Amino acid sequence: MTKLIGYARVSTRQQSTDRQQIDILAAGVRRDDLYVDHGISGARASRPQVDRALDALEDGDTLVITTLDRLGRSTQNMLAFAEELRGRGAGLRVLNLGGGDVDTATPMGSMLFTIMAALGQMEHEIKRERVIDSINKRRNAGKDLGGRPRLITDSQIRNARRLIDGGEPVTTVARDLGMSRATFYRRARALDLAEESSEASKRAPYSLPSPGIFSDGSYGTIALSAPQGTE
């Protein structure tokens, strides 16, 4: 008995496959036959769950995906995937293309798949060019590009402690600084140690021991203190 095998993928763990899974399940795929890759780039030729989906395919089965780019980003990768399906005697169903089966075993189906793969790669390249163009424009305009978190100065930590002493919650103050409570406490403790060390060095007496002879003829040391000013 032939069956439907579903596959969903997102490139980062912050993204969700919920929409893909809903559409695939609505197409008739059983949840037990649905394979999902989280945080796996489409540029990778090997992905754990898509490999499992392929292993589950038998002659006459159909792989169901929402969009063609779930299989990969490059035309070369997608054509290799089509060859894998042909070798297993399996079909392909792409839901955003109307849900019709693409029979990669026939010349017409193979040609259609090749065209779709090329269009998918072209669309990806266009998106990439737009992102790069947007980054360059923001950089030229001197705008923030995100990336590494901003440096928090010791002065900002001192001000944050004043807010906390005034009754502000530590969690709120730390979040406003863009750091966790643990990081804030660590920075505050390091600042306390640095300030205590600085104060201790200031309080140390400025004296040098010097050998000398006291009035009774005994030997000892004379402390040469820093000048205290004249009276």
XYZ file of N, CA, C and O in Angstrom, residues 4-5 31 34 38-39 43 47 51 64 75 90 99 104-105 108 134 146 168 172 217:
84
model
N 1.848 8.513 1.900
C 2.408 9.857 1.783
C 3.420 10.069 2.905
O 3.144 9.794 4.070
N 4.585 10.581 2.545
C 5.633 10.912 3.508
C 5.832 12.428 3.473
O 6.061 12.999 2.400
N 0.788 11.931 10.986
C 1.809 12.592 11.801
C 3.037 11.702 11.984
O 4.171 12.188 12.027
N 5.592 12.187 9.223
C 6.065 13.553 8.989
C 7.439 13.728 9.635
O 7.613 13.473 10.819
N 14.941 21.015 12.167
C 15.003 22.347 12.778
C 16.436 22.855 12.741
O 17.374 22.143 13.098
N 16.604 24.116 12.347
C 17.934 24.722 12.354
C 18.899 24.086 11.386
O 20.103 24.028 11.638
N 21.323 24.683 2.328
C 22.546 24.549 1.540
C 23.256 23.236 1.826
O 24.109 22.797 1.053
N 20.780 16.163 5.498
C 20.029 16.651 6.665
C 19.388 15.440 7.339
O 18.803 14.584 6.657
N 16.950 12.658 5.371
C 17.523 11.337 5.110
C 16.595 10.242 5.620
O 16.422 9.202 4.972
N 5.748 14.633 0.302
C 4.940 15.854 0.308
C 5.711 16.962 1.002
O 6.165 16.805 2.136
N 20.043 24.420 -7.568
C 19.459 23.535 -8.583
C 20.159 22.185 -8.574
O 19.522 21.136 -8.718
N 9.659 6.770 -6.199
C 8.732 7.611 -5.436
C 8.399 8.884 -6.200
O 9.166 9.337 -7.057
N -0.544 21.367 -5.376
C -0.694 20.065 -4.740
C -0.665 18.901 -5.695
O -0.879 17.756 -5.293
N 8.827 12.643 -11.384
C 10.186 12.848 -11.867
C 10.710 11.670 -12.688
O 11.815 11.727 -13.219
N 9.909 10.602 -12.803
C 10.329 9.444 -13.587
C 10.047 9.624 -15.074
O 10.583 8.897 -15.901
N 8.611 14.607 -19.084
C 7.901 15.853 -18.839
C 8.011 16.263 -17.370
O 8.274 17.438 -17.049
N 20.437 45.921 1.091
C 19.890 46.615 2.253
C 20.970 46.852 3.303
O 21.042 47.939 3.896
N 23.082 45.785 13.795
C 22.907 44.675 14.733
C 24.247 44.029 14.989
O 25.249 44.717 15.190
N 14.296 49.953 41.831
C 13.990 49.319 40.540
C 14.341 47.826 40.602
O 15.374 47.452 41.176
N 14.553 44.075 35.595
C 14.197 45.150 34.660
C 15.417 45.954 34.255
O 15.632 46.241 33.071
N 72.058 55.939 70.570
C 73.137 55.169 69.966
C 72.708 53.838 69.381
O 73.519 53.152 68.760
